[in-house]
Structures are given as C-alpha cells and as structure tokens.
Short mmCIF file of C-alpha atoms in Angstrom, two decimals:
data_model
loop_
_atom_site.label_atom_id
_atom_site.label_comp_id
_atom_site.label_asym_id
_atom_site.label_seq_id
_atom_site.Cartn_x
_atom_site.Cartn_y
_atom_site.Cartn_z
CA ALA M 1 -10.60 -5.92 -23.76
CA GLN M 2 -7.31 -6.50 -25.52
CA ASP M 3 -7.78 -10.31 -25.76
CA ALA M 4 -11.17 -10.07 -27.47
CA GLY M 5 -11.35 -10.82 -31.18
CA ASP M 6 -11.27 -13.62 -33.73
CA TYR M 7 -8.95 -16.59 -33.28
CA THR M 8 -8.17 -19.07 -36.05
CA CYS M 9 -6.79 -22.61 -35.95
CA ASP M 10 -5.15 -23.48 -39.28
CA SER M 11 -4.30 -27.12 -40.12
CA GLY M 12 -2.84 -26.25 -43.51
CA ASP M 13 -5.80 -27.84 -45.28
CA GLN M 14 -8.60 -26.28 -43.28
CA GLN M 15 -9.25 -23.39 -40.94
CA THR M 16 -11.70 -22.90 -38.14
CA THR M 17 -12.35 -19.55 -36.54
CA ALA M 18 -14.03 -18.53 -33.30
CA SER M 19 -14.70 -15.18 -31.72
CA LEU M 20 -13.69 -14.46 -28.12
CA GLN M 21 -15.76 -11.97 -26.17
CA VAL M 22 -14.48 -10.86 -22.79
CA LYS M 23 -17.13 -10.01 -20.24
CA VAL M 24 -15.93 -7.15 -18.04
CA LEU M 25 -16.66 -7.86 -14.39
CA PRO M 26 -18.14 -5.07 -12.28
CA VAL M 27 -16.05 -3.57 -9.51
CA LEU M 28 -17.79 -4.61 -6.29
CA PHE M 29 -17.06 -3.80 -2.66
CA ASN M 30 -15.67 -6.72 -0.64
CA LYS M 31 -15.58 -4.45 2.42
CA GLU M 32 -17.70 -1.33 2.55
CA LEU M 33 -16.94 2.01 4.19
CA LYS M 34 -17.49 2.21 7.93
CA ASN M 35 -18.39 5.28 9.98
CA VAL M 36 -15.44 6.96 11.66
CA GLU M 37 -14.95 9.60 14.34
CA ALA M 38 -12.04 12.01 14.51
CA GLU M 39 -11.07 14.85 16.83
CA GLU M 40 -11.19 18.40 15.53
CA GLY M 41 -7.88 19.21 13.87
CA GLY M 42 -7.00 15.54 13.60
CA THR M 43 -6.87 13.11 10.70
CA ALA M 44 -9.64 10.80 9.55
CA VAL M 45 -9.08 7.77 7.32
CA LEU M 46 -11.86 6.09 5.36
CA HIS M 47 -11.11 2.83 3.59
CA CYS M 48 -12.89 0.14 1.66
CA GLU M 49 -11.91 -2.98 -0.27
CA ILE M 50 -12.78 -3.46 -3.93
CA SER M 51 -13.06 -6.70 -5.88
CA LYS M 52 -10.74 -5.69 -8.73
CA PRO M 53 -7.25 -4.58 -7.60
CA ASP M 54 -6.13 -1.14 -8.77
CA ALA M 55 -9.48 -0.31 -10.39
CA PRO M 56 -9.90 3.47 -10.33
CA VAL M 57 -12.31 4.76 -7.71
CA GLU M 58 -13.83 8.20 -7.21
CA TRP M 59 -14.39 9.77 -3.80
CA ARG M 60 -17.26 12.18 -3.24
CA LYS M 61 -18.55 14.31 -0.38
CA GLY M 62 -22.22 15.21 -0.61
CA GLY M 63 -22.25 14.15 -4.26
CA VAL M 64 -19.30 16.41 -5.19
CA VAL M 65 -16.13 14.73 -6.43
CA ILE M 66 -13.18 15.26 -4.06
CA GLN M 67 -9.96 16.43 -5.66
CA PRO M 68 -6.52 15.66 -4.15
CA SER M 69 -5.21 18.57 -2.05
CA ASP M 70 -3.34 19.31 1.18
CA LYS M 71 -6.52 18.30 2.99
CA TYR M 72 -7.53 15.23 0.96
CA GLU M 73 -5.23 12.38 -0.05
CA MET M 74 -6.43 9.34 -1.96
CA LYS M 75 -4.51 6.06 -1.93
CA LEU M 76 -5.13 2.86 -3.84
CA LYS M 77 -3.03 -0.06 -2.64
CA GLY M 78 -4.07 -3.17 -4.53
CA SER M 79 -7.70 -3.72 -3.55
CA ILE M 80 -7.72 -1.21 -0.66
CA ALA M 81 -8.95 2.32 -1.42
CA GLU M 82 -8.25 4.99 1.20
CA LEU M 83 -9.30 8.59 1.69
CA ILE M 84 -7.20 10.54 4.19
CA ILE M 85 -8.74 13.77 5.50
CA ARG M 86 -6.32 16.04 7.36
CA GLY M 87 -7.18 18.84 9.77
CA VAL M 88 -10.79 17.78 10.12
CA GLU M 89 -13.30 20.45 11.06
CA PRO M 90 -16.96 20.20 12.13
CA ASP M 91 -18.11 21.46 8.71
CA ASP M 92 -16.32 18.52 7.07
CA CYS M 93 -19.17 16.29 8.26
#
C-alpha cells in the first residue's frame, strides 16, 4: 500500500520513528449471485455486490475465464459487478 512505511516526528532535538503497516482487506460479497432464467435468444444479467468498490473481479463459466465479446459484457459500477450475456442459448447453461 502506498501509505505504508516509516514515519518520523522530529522535535529538532529528538526524533521518534514508527512504521505503518497497512492490512489489505479481502474483497467479500455483500450480495451474492442469484439464479436467473432467460428465454432463448434473450439477454441474461447476473450481478453481485462486492465489499470494496471498483475492485477487479473475474467472471468464469465452468471454471474458464470469460473474455469480453459481443456475447459477454462485464460492468463494474462502484460495488456492483454485472455480467451481461446476450443471445442466450441452451448450451450456455
């Protein structure tokens, strides 16, 4: 973290120094994903809420990382992460 390090207070006659360590908080889910249904050919939207706004998230399907494309769009608005799936097909399940 950029604020971590040694800080010194200097009185002119004496100095005292302390080290600041910044503990990085884990990114937790305030609201988890919920199951959704979509009609064939339609659009499905999955969204969840994370505890640290704008923290990068990774979307996966069956363990494979999803890359942005015409079909998949990822949005991160503050603490809300969204995955938009366009033109859903039965084999997208």
